[in-house]
Tab-separated table of N, CA, C and O in Angstrom:
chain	number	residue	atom	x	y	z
A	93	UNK	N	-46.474	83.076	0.301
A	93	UNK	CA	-47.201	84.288	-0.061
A	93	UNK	C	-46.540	84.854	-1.309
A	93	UNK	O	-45.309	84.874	-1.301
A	94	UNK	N	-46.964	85.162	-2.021
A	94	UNK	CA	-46.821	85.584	-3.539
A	94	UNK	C	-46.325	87.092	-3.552
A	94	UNK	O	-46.314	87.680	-2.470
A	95	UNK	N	-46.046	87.544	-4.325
A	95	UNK	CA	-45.413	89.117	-4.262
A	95	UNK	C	-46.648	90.276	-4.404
A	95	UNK	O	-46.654	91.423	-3.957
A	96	UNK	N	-47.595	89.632	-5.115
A	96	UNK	CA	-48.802	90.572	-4.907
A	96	UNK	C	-49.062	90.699	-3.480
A	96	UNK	O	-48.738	91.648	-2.765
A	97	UNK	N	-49.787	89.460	-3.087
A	97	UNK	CA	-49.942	89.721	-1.727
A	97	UNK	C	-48.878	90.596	-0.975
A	97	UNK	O	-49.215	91.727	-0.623
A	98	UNK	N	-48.145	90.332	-0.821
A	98	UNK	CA	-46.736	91.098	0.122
A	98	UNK	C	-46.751	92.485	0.246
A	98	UNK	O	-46.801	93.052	1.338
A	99	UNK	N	-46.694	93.270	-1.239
A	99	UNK	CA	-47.143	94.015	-1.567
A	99	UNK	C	-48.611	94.675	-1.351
A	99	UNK	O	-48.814	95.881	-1.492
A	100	UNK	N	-49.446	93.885	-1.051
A	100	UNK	CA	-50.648	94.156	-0.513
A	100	UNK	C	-50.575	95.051	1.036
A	100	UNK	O	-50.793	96.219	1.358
A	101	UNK	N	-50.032	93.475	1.952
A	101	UNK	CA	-49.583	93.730	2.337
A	101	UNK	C	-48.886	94.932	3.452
A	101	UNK	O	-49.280	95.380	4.529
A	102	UNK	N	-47.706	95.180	2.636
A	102	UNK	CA	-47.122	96.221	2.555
A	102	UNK	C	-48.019	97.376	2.231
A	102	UNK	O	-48.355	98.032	3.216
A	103	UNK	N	-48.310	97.625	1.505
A	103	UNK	CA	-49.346	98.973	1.452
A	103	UNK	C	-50.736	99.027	2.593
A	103	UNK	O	-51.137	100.024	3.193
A	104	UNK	N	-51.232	97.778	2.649
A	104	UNK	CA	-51.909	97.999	3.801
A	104	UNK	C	-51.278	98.878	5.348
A	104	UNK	O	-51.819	99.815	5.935
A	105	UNK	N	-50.213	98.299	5.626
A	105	UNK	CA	-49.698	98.739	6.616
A	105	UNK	C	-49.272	100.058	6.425
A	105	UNK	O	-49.318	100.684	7.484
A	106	UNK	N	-48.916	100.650	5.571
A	106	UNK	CA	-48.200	102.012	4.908
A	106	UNK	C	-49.034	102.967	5.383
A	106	UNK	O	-48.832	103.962	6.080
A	107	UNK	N	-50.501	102.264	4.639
A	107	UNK	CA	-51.730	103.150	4.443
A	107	UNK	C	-52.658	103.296	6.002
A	107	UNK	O	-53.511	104.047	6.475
A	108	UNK	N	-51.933	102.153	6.389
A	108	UNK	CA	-52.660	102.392	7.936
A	108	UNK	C	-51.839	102.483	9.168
A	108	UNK	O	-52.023	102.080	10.317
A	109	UNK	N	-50.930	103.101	8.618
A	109	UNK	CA	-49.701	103.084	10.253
A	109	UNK	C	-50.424	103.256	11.318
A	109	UNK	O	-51.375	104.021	11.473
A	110	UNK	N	-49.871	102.400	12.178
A	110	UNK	CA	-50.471	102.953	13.711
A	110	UNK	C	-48.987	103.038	14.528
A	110	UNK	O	-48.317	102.138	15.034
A	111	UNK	N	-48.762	104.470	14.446
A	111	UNK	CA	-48.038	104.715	15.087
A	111	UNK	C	-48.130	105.199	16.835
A	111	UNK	O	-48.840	106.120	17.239
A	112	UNK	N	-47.368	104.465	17.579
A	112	UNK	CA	-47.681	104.340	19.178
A	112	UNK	C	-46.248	105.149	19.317
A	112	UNK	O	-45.452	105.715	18.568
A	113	UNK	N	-46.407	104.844	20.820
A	113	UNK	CA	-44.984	106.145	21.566
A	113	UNK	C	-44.299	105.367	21.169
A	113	UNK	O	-43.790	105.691	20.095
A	114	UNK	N	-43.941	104.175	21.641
A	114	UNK	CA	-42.870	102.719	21.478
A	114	UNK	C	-42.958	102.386	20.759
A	114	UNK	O	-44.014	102.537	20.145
A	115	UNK	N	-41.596	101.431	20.088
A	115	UNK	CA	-41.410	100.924	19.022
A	115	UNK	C	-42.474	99.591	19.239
A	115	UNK	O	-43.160	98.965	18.430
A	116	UNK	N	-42.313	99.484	20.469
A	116	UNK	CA	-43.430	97.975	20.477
A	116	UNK	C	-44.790	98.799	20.020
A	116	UNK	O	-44.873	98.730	18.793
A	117	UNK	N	-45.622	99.375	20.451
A	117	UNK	CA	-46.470	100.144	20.094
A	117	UNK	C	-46.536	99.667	18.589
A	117	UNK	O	-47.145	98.734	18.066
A	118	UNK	N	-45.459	100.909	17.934
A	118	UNK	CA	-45.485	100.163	16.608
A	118	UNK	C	-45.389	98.922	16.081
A	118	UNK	O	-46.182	98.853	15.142
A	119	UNK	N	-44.758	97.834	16.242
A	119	UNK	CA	-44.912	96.676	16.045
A	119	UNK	C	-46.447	95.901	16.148
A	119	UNK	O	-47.056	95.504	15.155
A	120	UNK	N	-46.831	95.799	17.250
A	120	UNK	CA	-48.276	95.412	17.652
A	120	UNK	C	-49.135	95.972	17.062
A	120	UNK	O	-50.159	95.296	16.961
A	121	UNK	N	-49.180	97.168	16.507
A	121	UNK	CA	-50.399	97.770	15.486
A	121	UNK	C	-50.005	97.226	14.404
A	121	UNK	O	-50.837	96.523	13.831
A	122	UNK	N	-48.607	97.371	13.767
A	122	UNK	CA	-48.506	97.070	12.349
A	122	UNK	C	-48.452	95.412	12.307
A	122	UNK	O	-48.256	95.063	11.143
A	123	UNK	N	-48.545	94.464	13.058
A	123	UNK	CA	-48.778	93.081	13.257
A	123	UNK	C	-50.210	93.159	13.574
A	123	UNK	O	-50.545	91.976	13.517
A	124	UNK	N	-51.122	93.753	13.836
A	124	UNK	CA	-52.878	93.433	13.871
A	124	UNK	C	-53.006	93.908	12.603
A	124	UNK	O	-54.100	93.487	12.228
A	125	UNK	N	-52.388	94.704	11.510
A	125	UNK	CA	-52.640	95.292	10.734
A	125	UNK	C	-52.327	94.218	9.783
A	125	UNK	O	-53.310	94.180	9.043
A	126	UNK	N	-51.601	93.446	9.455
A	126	UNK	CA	-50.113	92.441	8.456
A	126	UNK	C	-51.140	91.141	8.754
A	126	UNK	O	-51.392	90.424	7.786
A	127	UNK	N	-51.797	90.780	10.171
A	127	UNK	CA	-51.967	89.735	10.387
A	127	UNK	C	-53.908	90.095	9.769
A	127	UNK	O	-54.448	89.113	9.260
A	128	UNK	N	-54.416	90.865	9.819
A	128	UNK	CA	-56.054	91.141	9.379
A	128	UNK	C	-55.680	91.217	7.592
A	128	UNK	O	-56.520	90.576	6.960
A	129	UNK	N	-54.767	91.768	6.837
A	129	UNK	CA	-54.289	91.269	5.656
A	129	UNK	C	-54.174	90.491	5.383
A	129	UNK	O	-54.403	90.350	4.181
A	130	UNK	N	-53.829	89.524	5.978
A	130	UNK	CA	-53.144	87.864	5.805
A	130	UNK	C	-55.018	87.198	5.725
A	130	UNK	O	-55.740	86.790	4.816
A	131	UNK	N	-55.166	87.388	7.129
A	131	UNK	CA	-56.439	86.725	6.583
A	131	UNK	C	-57.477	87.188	5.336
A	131	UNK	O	-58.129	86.348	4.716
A	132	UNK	N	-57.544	88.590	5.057
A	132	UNK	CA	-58.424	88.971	3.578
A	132	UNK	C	-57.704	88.152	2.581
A	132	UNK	O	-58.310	87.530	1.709
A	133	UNK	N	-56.346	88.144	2.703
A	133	UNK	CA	-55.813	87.631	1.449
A	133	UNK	C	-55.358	85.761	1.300
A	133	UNK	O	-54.470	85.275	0.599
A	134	UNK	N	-56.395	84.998	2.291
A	134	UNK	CA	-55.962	83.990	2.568
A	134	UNK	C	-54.445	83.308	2.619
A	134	UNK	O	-54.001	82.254	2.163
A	135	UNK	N	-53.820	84.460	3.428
A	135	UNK	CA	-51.860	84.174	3.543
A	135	UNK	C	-51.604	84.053	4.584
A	135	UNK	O	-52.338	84.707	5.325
A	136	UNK	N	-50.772	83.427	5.121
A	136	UNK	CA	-50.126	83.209	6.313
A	136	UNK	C	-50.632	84.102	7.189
A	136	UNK	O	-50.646	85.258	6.765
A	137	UNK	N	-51.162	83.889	8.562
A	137	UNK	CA	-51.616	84.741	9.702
A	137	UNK	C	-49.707	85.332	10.101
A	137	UNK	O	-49.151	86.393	9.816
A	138	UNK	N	-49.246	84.250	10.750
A	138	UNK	CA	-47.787	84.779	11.333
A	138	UNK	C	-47.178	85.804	10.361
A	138	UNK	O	-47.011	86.979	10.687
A	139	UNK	N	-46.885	85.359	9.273
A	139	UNK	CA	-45.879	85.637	7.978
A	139	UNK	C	-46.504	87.233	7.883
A	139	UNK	O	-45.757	88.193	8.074
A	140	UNK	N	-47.781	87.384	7.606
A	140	UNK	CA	-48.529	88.716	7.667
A	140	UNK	C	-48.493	89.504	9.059
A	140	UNK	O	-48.674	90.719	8.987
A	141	UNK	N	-48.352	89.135	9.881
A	141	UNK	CA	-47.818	90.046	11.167
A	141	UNK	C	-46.105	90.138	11.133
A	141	UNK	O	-45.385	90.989	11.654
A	142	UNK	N	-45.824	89.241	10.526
A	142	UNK	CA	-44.343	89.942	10.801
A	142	UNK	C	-43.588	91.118	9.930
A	142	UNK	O	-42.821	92.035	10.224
A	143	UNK	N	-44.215	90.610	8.648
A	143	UNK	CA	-44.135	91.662	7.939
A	143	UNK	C	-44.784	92.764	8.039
A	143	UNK	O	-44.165	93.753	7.647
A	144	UNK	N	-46.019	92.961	8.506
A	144	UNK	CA	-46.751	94.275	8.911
A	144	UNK	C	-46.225	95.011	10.168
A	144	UNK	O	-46.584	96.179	10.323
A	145	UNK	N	-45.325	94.377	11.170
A	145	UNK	CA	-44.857	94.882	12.684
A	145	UNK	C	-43.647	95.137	11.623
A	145	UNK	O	-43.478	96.313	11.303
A	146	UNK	N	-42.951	94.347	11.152
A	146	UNK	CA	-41.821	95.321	10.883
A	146	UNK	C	-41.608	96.752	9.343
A	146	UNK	O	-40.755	97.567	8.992
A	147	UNK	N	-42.716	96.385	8.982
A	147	UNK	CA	-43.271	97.440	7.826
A	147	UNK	C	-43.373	98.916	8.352
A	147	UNK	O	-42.778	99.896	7.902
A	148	UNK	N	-44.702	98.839	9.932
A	148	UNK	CA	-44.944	99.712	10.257
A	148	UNK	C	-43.771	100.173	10.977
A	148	UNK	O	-43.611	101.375	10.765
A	149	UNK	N	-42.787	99.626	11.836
A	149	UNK	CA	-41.692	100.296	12.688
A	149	UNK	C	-40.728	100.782	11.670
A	149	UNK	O	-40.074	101.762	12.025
A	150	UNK	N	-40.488	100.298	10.444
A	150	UNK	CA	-39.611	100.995	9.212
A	150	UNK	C	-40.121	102.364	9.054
A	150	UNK	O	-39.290	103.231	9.321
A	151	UNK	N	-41.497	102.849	8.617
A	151	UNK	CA	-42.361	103.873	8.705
A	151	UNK	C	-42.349	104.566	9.522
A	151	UNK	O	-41.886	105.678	9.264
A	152	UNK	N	-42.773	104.337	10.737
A	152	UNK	CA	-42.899	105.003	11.688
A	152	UNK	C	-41.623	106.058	11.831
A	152	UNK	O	-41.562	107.267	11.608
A	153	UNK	N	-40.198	104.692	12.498
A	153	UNK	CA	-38.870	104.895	12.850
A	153	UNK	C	-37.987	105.909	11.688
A	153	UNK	O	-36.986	106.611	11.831
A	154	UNK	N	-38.871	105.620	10.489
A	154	UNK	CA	-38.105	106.926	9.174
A	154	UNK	C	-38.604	107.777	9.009
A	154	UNK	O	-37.865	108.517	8.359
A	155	UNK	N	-39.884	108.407	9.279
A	155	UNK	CA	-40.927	109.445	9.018
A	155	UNK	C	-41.363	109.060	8.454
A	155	UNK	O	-42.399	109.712	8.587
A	156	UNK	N	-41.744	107.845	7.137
A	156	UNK	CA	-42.248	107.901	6.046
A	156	UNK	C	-43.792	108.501	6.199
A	156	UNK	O	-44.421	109.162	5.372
A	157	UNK	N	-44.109	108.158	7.228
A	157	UNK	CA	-45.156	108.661	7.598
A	157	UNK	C	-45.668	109.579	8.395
A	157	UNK	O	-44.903	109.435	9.348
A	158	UNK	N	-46.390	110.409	8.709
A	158	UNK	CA	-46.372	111.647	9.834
A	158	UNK	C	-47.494	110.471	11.206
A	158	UNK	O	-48.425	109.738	10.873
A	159	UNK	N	-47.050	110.644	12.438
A	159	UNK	CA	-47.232	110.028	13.355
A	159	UNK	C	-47.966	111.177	14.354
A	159	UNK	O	-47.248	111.854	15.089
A	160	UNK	N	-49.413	111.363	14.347
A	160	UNK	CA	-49.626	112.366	15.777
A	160	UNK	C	-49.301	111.771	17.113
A	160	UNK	O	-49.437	112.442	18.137
């Protein structure tokens, strides 16, 4: 996967946190999120969930984002 993509990516998940009570919570949203990227951007299904589960729990787990 190329750095655009990644970056894609990455902002996808940013822009769509799904923040849950649990960190798994978070993981599993931001991996349906990393892994539905992967496929728009014809990139790795796995490679795009792992980076999107651990994108969104960075977010979540720092505030970067506000979580209701």
């Amino acid at each position: 996967m190329g750095i655009p993509k990644i970056i894609f990516a990455l902002a996808t998940a940013a822009g769509l946190a799904a923040c849950g009570d649990t960190m798994g919570d978070q993981a599993i949203g931001g991996a349906a999120i990393g892994a539905g990227a992967a496929v728009l951007t014809s990139g790795s299904v796995l490679q795009g969930a792992a980076i999107g589960a651990g994108a969104n729990v960075l977010a979540c787990q720092t505030k970067v984002v506000r979580c209701r």
